[in-house]
Short mmCIF file of C-alpha atoms in Angstrom, two decimals:
data_model
loop_
_atom_site.label_atom_id
_atom_site.label_comp_id
_atom_site.label_asym_id
_atom_site.label_seq_id
_atom_site.Cartn_x
_atom_site.Cartn_y
_atom_site.Cartn_z
CA LYS A 13 -17.06 6.51 10.76
CA GLN A 14 -16.98 2.59 11.38
CA TRP A 15 -15.08 2.36 7.92
CA TYR A 16 -12.28 4.43 9.05
CA GLN A 17 -12.26 2.68 12.67
CA ARG A 18 -11.92 -0.55 10.65
CA ARG A 19 -9.04 0.67 8.85
CA VAL A 20 -7.22 2.26 11.86
CA ALA A 21 -7.43 -1.52 13.41
CA ILE A 22 -6.05 -3.13 10.51
CA THR A 23 -3.18 -0.71 10.24
CA ALA A 24 -3.07 -1.31 14.14
CA GLY A 25 -3.02 -4.46 13.70
CA ASN A 26 -0.36 -4.62 11.07
CA TYR A 27 1.82 -2.21 13.88
CA VAL A 28 1.49 -5.30 16.51
CA LYS A 29 2.67 -7.82 13.89
CA ALA A 30 5.58 -6.04 12.72
CA VAL A 31 6.44 -5.18 16.32
CA PRO A 32 9.66 -7.52 17.08
CA SER A 33 8.52 -10.53 19.06
CA GLN A 34 11.87 -10.18 21.35
CA SER A 35 10.85 -6.70 22.40
CA VAL A 36 7.48 -7.23 23.89
CA CYS A 37 8.33 -10.92 25.01
CA GLY A 38 11.41 -10.17 26.48
CA LYS A 39 9.02 -7.58 28.85
CA PHE A 40 7.09 -11.03 30.19
CA LEU A 41 9.09 -13.77 29.13
CA ASP A 42 12.43 -15.14 28.68
CA CYS A 43 12.18 -15.58 24.36
CA GLY A 44 14.32 -16.74 21.91
CA PRO A 45 14.78 -15.29 18.90
CA GLU A 46 12.46 -15.60 16.02
CA PRO A 47 13.35 -16.09 12.18
CA GLU A 48 12.71 -13.13 9.60
CA PRO A 49 10.28 -13.42 7.67
CA GLU A 50 10.94 -12.33 3.77
CA PRO A 51 9.92 -9.17 2.56
CA VAL A 52 6.84 -8.31 0.26
CA GLU A 53 7.76 -7.61 -3.28
CA ASP A 54 3.92 -5.97 -3.93
CA THR A 55 4.13 -2.38 -4.88
CA SER A 56 0.10 -2.14 -4.16
CA SER A 57 -0.21 -2.92 -1.07
CA CYS A 58 2.80 -0.30 -0.93
CA GLU A 59 1.02 2.10 -1.76
CA ASN A 60 -2.34 1.67 0.14
CA CYS A 61 0.09 1.35 3.26
CA LYS A 62 1.42 4.88 2.38
CA ALA A 63 -1.88 6.01 1.21
CA GLU A 64 -3.03 4.34 4.89
CA TYR A 65 -0.87 5.78 6.88
CA GLU A 66 -1.33 9.82 5.54
CA LYS A 67 -4.85 8.88 6.30
CA ILE A 68 -4.38 7.66 9.80
CA VAL A 69 -1.37 10.30 10.18
CA GLY A 70 -3.99 13.07 9.24
CA PHE A 71 -6.59 11.66 11.71
CA LEU A 72 -3.99 11.88 14.65
CA ASP A 73 -3.48 15.40 13.77
CA ARG A 74 -6.99 16.69 13.47
CA TYR A 75 -7.93 14.89 17.08
CA PRO A 76 -4.51 14.68 19.24
CA GLN A 77 -6.90 13.68 22.25
CA LEU A 78 -6.61 10.82 21.04
CA LYS A 79 -3.40 9.32 22.09
CA PRO A 80 -4.34 9.81 26.20
CA THR A 81 -7.60 8.09 24.85
CA ILE A 82 -6.07 4.99 24.11
CA LYS A 83 -3.62 4.93 26.32
CA ARG A 84 -6.81 5.00 28.99
CA ALA A 85 -7.99 2.34 26.55
CA LEU A 86 -5.45 -0.20 26.60
CA SER A 87 -5.12 0.17 30.33
CA PHE A 88 -7.85 -2.03 30.59
CA ILE A 89 -5.23 -5.05 30.60
CA CYS A 90 -3.33 -4.21 33.63
CA VAL A 91 -5.86 -6.33 35.42
CA LEU A 92 -3.43 -8.85 34.73
CA PRO A 93 -0.44 -9.95 37.49
CA ILE A 94 1.80 -7.43 35.35
CA ASP A 95 4.72 -5.61 36.83
CA ASN A 96 4.58 -1.93 36.00
CA CYS A 97 1.69 -2.64 33.67
CA ASN A 98 0.33 1.04 33.65
CA GLN A 99 4.24 2.31 32.18
CA ILE A 100 4.18 -0.73 30.22
CA VAL A 101 1.35 0.62 28.45
CA GLU A 102 1.96 4.54 28.63
CA GLU A 103 5.61 3.06 26.94
CA VAL A 104 4.12 1.50 23.99
CA VAL A 105 1.75 3.76 23.65
CA ASP A 106 4.13 6.35 23.25
CA GLN A 107 6.62 4.35 20.86
CA ALA A 108 3.44 3.77 18.37
CA PHE A 109 2.87 7.25 17.94
CA ALA A 110 6.78 7.96 17.75
CA ASP A 111 7.30 5.34 15.34
CA LEU A 112 4.22 7.04 13.14
CA GLU A 113 6.81 9.70 13.17
CA GLN A 114 9.18 8.16 10.66
CA GLY A 115 7.38 8.77 8.06
CA ALA A 116 5.30 6.51 5.47
CA ASP A 117 8.10 5.28 3.87
CA ASN A 118 9.84 3.55 7.17
CA ILE A 119 6.60 2.48 8.57
CA CYS A 120 5.43 0.67 5.86
CA LYS A 121 9.06 -0.93 4.99
CA VAL A 122 8.78 -2.01 9.01
CA ILE A 123 5.49 -3.95 8.56
CA ARG A 124 6.77 -5.46 5.47
CA GLN A 125 4.45 -3.60 2.75
CA CYS A 126 7.37 -2.00 0.76
#
């Protein structure tokens, strides 16, 4: 169970790194453009990404109660003085789950593993 949680955390970390900084930054600050990094050419990282995606989606399909649990867990940041914090958390989690519906090919391209 711990190894799977670690993999989910690593993949979630990749997702967070891949979210365009302007979309997050614009909610809190006035941010300028950021240069795009070079795409990854490593095919093994692409295949690993797709395999991890399938594991995560399978896990989420088996445990649909995770989405509200994740929302509750992330709502702890709402102790910070951020306007509409709970709404932002809801929207970010909903968007992350919606992004997962794009499929392994799209997600792995977005996080620059393919």
